[in-house]
Tab-separated table of C-alpha atoms and ligand atoms in Angstrom:
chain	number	residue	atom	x	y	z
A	1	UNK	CA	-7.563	-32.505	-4.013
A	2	UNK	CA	-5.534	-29.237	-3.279
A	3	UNK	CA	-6.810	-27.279	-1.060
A	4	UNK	CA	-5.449	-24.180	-1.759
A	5	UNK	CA	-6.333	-22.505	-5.261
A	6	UNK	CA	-5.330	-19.177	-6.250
A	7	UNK	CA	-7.320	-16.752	-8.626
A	8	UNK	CA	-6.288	-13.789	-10.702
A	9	UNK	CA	-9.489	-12.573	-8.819
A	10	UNK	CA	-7.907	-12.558	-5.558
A	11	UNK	CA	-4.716	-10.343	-6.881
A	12	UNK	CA	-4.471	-6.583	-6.595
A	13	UNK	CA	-2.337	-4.446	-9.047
A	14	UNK	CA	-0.379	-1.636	-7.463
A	15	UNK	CA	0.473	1.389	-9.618
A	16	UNK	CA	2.780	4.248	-8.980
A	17	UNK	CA	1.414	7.501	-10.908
A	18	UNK	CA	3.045	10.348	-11.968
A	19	UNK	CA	2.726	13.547	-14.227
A	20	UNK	CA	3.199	14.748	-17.696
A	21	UNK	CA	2.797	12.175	-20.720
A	22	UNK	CA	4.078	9.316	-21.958
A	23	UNK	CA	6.697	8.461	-18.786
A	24	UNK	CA	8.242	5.139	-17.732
A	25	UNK	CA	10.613	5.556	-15.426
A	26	UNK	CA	12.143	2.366	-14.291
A	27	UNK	CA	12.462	1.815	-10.131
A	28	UNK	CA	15.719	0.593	-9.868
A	29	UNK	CA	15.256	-1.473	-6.971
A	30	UNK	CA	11.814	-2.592	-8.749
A	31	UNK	CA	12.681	-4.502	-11.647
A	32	UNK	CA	9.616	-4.519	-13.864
A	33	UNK	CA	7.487	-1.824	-12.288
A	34	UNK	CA	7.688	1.632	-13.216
A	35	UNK	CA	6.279	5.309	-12.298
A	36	UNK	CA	3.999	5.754	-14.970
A	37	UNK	CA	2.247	8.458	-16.310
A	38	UNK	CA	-1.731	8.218	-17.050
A	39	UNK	CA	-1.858	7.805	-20.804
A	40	UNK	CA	0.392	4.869	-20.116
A	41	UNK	CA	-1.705	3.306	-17.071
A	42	UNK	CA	-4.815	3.271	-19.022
A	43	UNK	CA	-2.994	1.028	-21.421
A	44	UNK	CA	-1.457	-1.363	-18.503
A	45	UNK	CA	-5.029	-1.022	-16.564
A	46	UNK	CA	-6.549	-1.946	-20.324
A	47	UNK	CA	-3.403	-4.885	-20.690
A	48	UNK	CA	-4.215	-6.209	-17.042
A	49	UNK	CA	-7.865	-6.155	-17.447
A	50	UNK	CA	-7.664	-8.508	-20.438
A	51	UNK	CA	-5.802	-11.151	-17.856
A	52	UNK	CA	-8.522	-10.826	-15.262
A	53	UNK	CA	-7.116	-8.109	-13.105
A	54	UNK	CA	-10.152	-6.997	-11.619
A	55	UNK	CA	-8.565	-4.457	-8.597
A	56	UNK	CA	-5.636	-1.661	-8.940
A	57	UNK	CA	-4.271	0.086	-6.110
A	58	UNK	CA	-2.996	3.625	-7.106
A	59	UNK	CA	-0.239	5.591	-5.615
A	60	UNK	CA	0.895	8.872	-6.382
A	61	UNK	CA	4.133	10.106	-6.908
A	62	UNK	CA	4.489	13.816	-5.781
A	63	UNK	CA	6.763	16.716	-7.082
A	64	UNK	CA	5.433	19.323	-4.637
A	65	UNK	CA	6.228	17.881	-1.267
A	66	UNK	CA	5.759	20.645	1.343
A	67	UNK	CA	5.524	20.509	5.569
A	68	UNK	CA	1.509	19.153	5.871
A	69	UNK	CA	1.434	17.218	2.106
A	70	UNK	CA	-1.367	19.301	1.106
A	71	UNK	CA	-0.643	18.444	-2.372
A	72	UNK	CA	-2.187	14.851	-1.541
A	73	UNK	CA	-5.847	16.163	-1.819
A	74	UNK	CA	-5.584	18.773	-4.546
A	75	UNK	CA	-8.661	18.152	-7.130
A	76	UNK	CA	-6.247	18.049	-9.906
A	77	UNK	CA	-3.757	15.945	-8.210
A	78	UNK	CA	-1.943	13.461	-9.531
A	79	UNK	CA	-4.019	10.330	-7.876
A	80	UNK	CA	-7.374	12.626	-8.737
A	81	UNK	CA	-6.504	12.548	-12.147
A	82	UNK	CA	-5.515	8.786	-12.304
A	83	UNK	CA	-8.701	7.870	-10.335
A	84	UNK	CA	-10.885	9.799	-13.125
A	85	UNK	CA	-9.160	8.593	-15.944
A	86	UNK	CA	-9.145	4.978	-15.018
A	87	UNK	CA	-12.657	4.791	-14.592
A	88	UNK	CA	-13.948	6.333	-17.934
A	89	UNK	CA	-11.826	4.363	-19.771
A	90	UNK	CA	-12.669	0.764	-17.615
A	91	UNK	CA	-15.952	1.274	-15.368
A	92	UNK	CA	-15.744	-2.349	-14.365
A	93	UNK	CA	-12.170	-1.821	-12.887
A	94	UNK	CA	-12.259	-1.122	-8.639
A	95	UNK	CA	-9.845	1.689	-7.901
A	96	UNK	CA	-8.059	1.572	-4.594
A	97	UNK	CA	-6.284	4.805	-3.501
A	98	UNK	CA	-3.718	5.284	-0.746
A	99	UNK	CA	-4.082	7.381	1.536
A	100	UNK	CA	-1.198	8.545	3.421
A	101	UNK	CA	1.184	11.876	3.650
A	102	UNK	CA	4.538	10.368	3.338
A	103	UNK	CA	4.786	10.413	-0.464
A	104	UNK	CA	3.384	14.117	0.067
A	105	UNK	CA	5.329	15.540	2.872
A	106	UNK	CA	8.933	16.734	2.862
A	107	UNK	CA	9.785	15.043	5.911
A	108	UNK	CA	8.649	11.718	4.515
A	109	UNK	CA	6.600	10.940	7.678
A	110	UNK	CA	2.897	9.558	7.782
A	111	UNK	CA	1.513	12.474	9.437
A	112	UNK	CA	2.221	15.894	10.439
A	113	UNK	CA	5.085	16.348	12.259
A	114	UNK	CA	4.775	18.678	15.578
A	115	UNK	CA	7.313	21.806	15.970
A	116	UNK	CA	9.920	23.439	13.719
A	117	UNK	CA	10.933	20.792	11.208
A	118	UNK	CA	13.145	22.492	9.303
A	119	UNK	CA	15.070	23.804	12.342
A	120	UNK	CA	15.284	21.012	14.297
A	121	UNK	CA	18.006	18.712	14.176
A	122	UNK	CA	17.251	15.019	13.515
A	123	UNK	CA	16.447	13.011	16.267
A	124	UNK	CA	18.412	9.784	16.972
A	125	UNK	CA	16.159	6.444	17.718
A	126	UNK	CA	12.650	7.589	16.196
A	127	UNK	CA	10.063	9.809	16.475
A	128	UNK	CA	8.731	10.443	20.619
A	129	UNK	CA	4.800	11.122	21.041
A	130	UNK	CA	4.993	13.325	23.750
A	131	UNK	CA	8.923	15.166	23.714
A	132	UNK	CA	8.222	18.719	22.600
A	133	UNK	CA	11.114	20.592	22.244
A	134	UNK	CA	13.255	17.590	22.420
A	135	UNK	CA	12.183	15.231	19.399
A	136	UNK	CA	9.740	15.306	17.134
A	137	UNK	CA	6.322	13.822	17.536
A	138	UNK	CA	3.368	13.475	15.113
A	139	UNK	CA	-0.093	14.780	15.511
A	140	UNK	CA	-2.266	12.645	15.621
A	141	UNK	CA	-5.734	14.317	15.134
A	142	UNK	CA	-4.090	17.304	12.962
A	143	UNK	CA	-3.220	14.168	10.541
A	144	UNK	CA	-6.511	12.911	10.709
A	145	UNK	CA	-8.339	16.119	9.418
A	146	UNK	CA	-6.041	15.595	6.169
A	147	UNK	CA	-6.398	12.197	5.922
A	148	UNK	CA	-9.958	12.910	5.485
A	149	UNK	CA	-9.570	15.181	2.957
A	150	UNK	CA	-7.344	13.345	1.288
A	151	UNK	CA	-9.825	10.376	1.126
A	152	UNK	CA	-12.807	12.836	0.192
A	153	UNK	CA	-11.042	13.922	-2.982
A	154	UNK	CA	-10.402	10.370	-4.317
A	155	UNK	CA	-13.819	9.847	-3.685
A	156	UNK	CA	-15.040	12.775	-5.315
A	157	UNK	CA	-12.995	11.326	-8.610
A	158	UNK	CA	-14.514	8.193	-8.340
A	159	UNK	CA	-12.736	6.011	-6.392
A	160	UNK	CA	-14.646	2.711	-5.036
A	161	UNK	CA	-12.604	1.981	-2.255
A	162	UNK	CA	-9.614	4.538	-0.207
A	163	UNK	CA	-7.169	2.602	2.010
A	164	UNK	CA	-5.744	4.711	4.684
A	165	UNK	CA	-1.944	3.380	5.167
A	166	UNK	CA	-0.733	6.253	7.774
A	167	UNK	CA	-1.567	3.614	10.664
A	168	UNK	CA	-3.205	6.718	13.206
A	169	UNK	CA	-5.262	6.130	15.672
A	170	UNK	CA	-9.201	6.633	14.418
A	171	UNK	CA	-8.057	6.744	11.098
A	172	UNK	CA	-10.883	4.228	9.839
A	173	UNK	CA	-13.411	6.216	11.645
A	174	UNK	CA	-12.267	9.903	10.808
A	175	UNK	CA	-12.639	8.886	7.122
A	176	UNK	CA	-15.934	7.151	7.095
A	177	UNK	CA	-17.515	9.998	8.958
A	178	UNK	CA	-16.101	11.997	5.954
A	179	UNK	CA	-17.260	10.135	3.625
A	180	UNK	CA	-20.968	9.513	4.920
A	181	UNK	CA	-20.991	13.076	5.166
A	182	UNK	CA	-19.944	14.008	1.767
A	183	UNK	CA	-22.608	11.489	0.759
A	184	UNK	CA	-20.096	8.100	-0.296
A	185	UNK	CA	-21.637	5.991	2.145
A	186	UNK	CA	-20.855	3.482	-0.751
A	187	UNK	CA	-17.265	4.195	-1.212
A	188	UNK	CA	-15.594	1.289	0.768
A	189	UNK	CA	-12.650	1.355	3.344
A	190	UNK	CA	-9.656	-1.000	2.681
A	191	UNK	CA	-7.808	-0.700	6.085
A	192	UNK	CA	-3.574	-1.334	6.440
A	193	UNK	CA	-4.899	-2.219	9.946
A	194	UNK	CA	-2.072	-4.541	10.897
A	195	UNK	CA	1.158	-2.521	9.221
A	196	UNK	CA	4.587	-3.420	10.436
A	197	UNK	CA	7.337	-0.987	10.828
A	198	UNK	CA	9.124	-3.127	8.501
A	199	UNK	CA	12.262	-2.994	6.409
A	200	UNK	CA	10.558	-4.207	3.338
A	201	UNK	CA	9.297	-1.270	2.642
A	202	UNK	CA	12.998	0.657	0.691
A	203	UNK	CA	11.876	-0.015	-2.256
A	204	UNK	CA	8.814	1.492	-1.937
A	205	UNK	CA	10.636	4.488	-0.678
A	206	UNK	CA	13.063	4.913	-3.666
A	207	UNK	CA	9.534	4.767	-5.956
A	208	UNK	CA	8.148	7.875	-4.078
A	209	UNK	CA	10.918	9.309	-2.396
A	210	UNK	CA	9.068	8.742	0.738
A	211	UNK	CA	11.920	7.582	2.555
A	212	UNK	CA	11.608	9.784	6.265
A	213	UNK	CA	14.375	12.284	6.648
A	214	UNK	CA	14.815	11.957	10.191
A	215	UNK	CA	14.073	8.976	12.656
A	216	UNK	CA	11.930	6.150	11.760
A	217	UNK	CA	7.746	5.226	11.865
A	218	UNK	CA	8.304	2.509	15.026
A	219	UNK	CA	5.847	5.575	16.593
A	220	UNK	CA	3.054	4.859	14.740
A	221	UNK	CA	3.812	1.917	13.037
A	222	UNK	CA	3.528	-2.251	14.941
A	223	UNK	CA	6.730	-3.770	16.103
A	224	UNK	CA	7.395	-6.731	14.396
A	225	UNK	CA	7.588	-8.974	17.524
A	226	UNK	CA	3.584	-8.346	18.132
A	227	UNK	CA	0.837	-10.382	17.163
A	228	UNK	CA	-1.431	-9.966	19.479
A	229	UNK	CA	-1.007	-6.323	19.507
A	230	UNK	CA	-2.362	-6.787	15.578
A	231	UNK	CA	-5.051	-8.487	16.381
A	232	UNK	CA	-6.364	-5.459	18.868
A	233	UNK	CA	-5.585	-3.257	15.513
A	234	UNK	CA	-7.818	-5.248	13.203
A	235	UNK	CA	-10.585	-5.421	15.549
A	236	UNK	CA	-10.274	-1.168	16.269
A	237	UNK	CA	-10.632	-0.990	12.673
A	238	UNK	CA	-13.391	-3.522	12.208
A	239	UNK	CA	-15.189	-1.488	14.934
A	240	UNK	CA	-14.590	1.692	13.302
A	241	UNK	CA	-16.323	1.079	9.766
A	242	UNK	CA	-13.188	-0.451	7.924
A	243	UNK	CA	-14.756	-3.232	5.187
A	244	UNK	CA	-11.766	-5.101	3.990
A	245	UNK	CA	-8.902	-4.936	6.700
A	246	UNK	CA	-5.194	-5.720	6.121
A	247	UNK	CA	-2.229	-7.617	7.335
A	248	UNK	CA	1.643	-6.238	5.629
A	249	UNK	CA	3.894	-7.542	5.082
A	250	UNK	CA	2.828	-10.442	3.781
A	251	UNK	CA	5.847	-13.257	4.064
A	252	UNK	CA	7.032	-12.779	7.154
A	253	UNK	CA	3.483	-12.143	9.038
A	254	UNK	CA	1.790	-15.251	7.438
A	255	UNK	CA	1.026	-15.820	11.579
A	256	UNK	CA	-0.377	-12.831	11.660
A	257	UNK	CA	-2.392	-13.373	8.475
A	258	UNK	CA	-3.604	-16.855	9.572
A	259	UNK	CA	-4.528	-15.445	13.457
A	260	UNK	CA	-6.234	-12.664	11.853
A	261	UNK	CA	-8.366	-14.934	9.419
A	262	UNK	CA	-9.303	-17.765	12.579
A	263	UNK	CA	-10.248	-14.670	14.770
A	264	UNK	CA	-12.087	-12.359	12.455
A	265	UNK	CA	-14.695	-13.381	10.070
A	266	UNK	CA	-14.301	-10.203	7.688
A	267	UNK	CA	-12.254	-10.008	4.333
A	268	UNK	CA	-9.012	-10.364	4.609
A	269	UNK	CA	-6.149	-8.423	2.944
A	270	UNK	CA	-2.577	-9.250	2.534
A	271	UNK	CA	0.677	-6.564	1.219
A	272	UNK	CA	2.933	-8.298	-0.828
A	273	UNK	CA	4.947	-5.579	-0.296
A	274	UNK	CA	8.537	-4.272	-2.838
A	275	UNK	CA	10.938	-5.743	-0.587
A	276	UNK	CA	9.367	-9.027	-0.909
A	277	UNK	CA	9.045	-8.845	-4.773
A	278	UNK	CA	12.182	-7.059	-5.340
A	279	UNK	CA	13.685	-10.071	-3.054
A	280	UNK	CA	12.148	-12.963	-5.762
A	281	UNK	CA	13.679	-10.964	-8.996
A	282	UNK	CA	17.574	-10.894	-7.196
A	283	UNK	CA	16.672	-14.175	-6.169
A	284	UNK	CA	15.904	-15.106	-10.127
A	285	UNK	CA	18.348	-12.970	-11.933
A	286	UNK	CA	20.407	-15.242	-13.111
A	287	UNK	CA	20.020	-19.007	-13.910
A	288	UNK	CA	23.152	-20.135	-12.165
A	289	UNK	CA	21.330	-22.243	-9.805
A	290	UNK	CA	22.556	-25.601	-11.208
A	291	UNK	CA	18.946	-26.589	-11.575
A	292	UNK	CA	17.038	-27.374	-15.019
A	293	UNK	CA	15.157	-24.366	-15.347
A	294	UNK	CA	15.885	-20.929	-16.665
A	295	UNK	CA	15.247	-18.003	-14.343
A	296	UNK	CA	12.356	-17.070	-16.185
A	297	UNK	CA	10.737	-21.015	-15.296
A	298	UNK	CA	12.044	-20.436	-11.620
A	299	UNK	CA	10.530	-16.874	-11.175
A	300	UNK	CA	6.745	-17.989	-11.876
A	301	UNK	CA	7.067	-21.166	-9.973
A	302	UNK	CA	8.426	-19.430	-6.557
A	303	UNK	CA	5.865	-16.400	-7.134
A	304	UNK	CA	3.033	-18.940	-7.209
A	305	UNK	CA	4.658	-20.628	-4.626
A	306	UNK	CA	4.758	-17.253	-2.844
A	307	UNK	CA	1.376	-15.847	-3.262
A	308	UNK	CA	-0.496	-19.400	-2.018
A	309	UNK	CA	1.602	-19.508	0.634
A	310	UNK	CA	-0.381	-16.145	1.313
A	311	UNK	CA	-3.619	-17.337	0.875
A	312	UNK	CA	-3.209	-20.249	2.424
A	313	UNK	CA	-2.552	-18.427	5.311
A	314	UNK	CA	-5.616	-16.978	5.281
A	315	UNK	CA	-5.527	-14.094	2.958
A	316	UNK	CA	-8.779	-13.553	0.357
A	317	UNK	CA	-7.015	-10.650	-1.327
A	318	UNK	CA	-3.702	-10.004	-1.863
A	319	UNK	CA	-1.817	-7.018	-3.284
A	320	UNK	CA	1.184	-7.814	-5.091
A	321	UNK	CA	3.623	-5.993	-8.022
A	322	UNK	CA	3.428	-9.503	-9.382
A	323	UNK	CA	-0.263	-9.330	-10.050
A	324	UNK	CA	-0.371	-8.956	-13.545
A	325	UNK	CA	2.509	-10.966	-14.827
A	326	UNK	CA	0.818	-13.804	-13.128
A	327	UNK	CA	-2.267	-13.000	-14.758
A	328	UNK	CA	-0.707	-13.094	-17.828
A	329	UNK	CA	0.651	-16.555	-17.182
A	330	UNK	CA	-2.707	-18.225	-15.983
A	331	UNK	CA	-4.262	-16.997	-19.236
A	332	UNK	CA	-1.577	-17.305	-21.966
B	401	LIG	C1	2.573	4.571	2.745
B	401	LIG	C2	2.753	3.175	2.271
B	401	LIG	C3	3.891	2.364	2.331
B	401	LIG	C4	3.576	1.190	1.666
B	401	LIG	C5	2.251	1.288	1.265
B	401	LIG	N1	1.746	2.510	1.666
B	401	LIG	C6	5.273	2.609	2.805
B	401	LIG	C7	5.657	3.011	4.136
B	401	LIG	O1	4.918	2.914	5.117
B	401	LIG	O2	6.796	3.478	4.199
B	401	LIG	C8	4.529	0.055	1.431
B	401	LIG	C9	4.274	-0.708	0.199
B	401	LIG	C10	5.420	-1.527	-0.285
B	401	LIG	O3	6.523	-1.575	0.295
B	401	LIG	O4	5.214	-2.153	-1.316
B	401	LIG	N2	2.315	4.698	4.083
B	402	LIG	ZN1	2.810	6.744	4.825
């Protein structure tokens, strides 16, 4: 009689990439995940396949960070390369890509910032849209132009589906116009529609170093005391072409999540995001809870716990670093 069953099909796998061969590198605030190089994801993608894994979601992790990120749509970038290789080796696997600046752009911000970066002191309190001269601001419509680009060159390497995350306005649209252009009209949109300036994001950070050098995102990023304010943002990117739309976080916006699913009758998406999973392995470090079970037994019951929380909130899909060690437990 439950009502609520999760599926391995309803997880997403979230990768970080990164050059050269035969890299690990452990994310110390990530337990478990790593940046990887792409020998090694085509054995996890193979390994996470075998459970059931069915959808990755690639980031790339950038050496060459300069003032407009223009390293993010390179042919031979990093994410370009992933894309490729993933789908020679597994056709049946859908590759997500992110598409955003801040893992590209030495400022760390979303977008490109307006005026003299490197000159101008930081500013206190955020970035200001409209305070030339006195704060920095981002361009909007300059940022779309290269989030198009960016999502044309994942395309061209054969992704199925790009997910802008920079959370600017026309975003959604900018890029489908791209891609119907470029002839992809069947490469999908996976919009971060409803994306919280939220501080479960560090971990994230550390992993690309995307952490913004001076003020914060609350400019172009929700504040966390909206909902209805998300709701508007889902239905812009409905409107604009978007096919899957998100909510993220996930655990604290399960409001959010549930609102979005009663309003909107369009796949639904919820982040899981690092702060949230980095949260359940302190949480399960240790066994010294005075209960029965071993933190091992304790992590996989409050992850499941966790992720149908999510979908019973509403959520068909859900991306989350736990995706394939759950996998791995509904099969083994
Ligand atoms: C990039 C991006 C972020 C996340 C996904 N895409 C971070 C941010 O906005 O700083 C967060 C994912 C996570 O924390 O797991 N815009
Ligand atoms: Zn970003």
């Amino acid at each position: 009689m439950a009502e609520t069953m999760l599926s391995v099909s309803n997880l997403i796998m979230p990768y970080f990439v990164t050059e050269g061969r035969g890299r690990e590198e452990p994310i110390k605030s990530m337990p478990g995940i790593f940046r990887i190089s792409v020998d090694n994801l085509l054995k996890d993608v193979k390994e996470a396949r075998e459970s059931g894994i069915k959808a990755i979601l690639l980031f790339g992790v950038s050496g060459k960070k300069d003032l407009s990120g223009g390293e993010a749509y390179r042919k031979d970038g990093i994410v370009q390369k992933a894309v490729k290789a993933v789908k020679k080796s597994a056709k049946d696997i859908v590759v997500i890509t992110d598409i955003c600046l801040c893992g590209y752009t030495s400022h760390g911000h979303c977008g490109i910032v307006e005026g003299q970066v490197a000159r101008v002191p930081p500013s206190p309190g955020g970035l200001r849209r409209t305070s030339k001269g006195q704060g920095h601001s981002i361009d909007n419509d300059k940022t779309l132009k290269i989030l198009s680009k960016i999502a044309l060159s994942h395309a061209e390497a054969g992704a199925d589906l790009v997910a802008p995350s920079a959370m600017m306005d026309g975003q959604v649209r900018a890029i489908r116009e791209a891609l119907d252009k470029a002839g992809f009209s069947e490469v999908g949109i996976l919009a971060y529609s409803a994306k919280y300036a939220s501080n479960f994001y560090a971990p994230f950070r550390e992993a690309l170093d995307s952490a913004p050098q001076f003020g914060d995102r609350k400019s172009y990023q929700m504040d966390y005391r909206n909902s209805d304010e998300a709701l508007r943002e889902i239905r812009e990117d409905i409107d604009e072409g978007a096919d899957i739309v998100m909510v993220k976080p996930a655990l604290s916006y399960l409001d959010v999540i549930y609102r979005a699913k009663e309003k909107f009758n369009v796949p639904l998406a919820a982040f899981n995001v690092s702060g949230e999973y980095a949260m359940v392995k302190v949480y399960c470090r240790d066994s010294g809870f005075g209960i029965r079970d071993t933190a091992a037994d304790m992590g996989k019951k409050i992850v499941l716990e966790i992720l149908t929380s999510i979908k019973r909130a509403g959520a068909d899909l859900i991306i989350t670093y736990h995706a394939k060690e759950v996998a791995e437990w509904m099969t083994t």
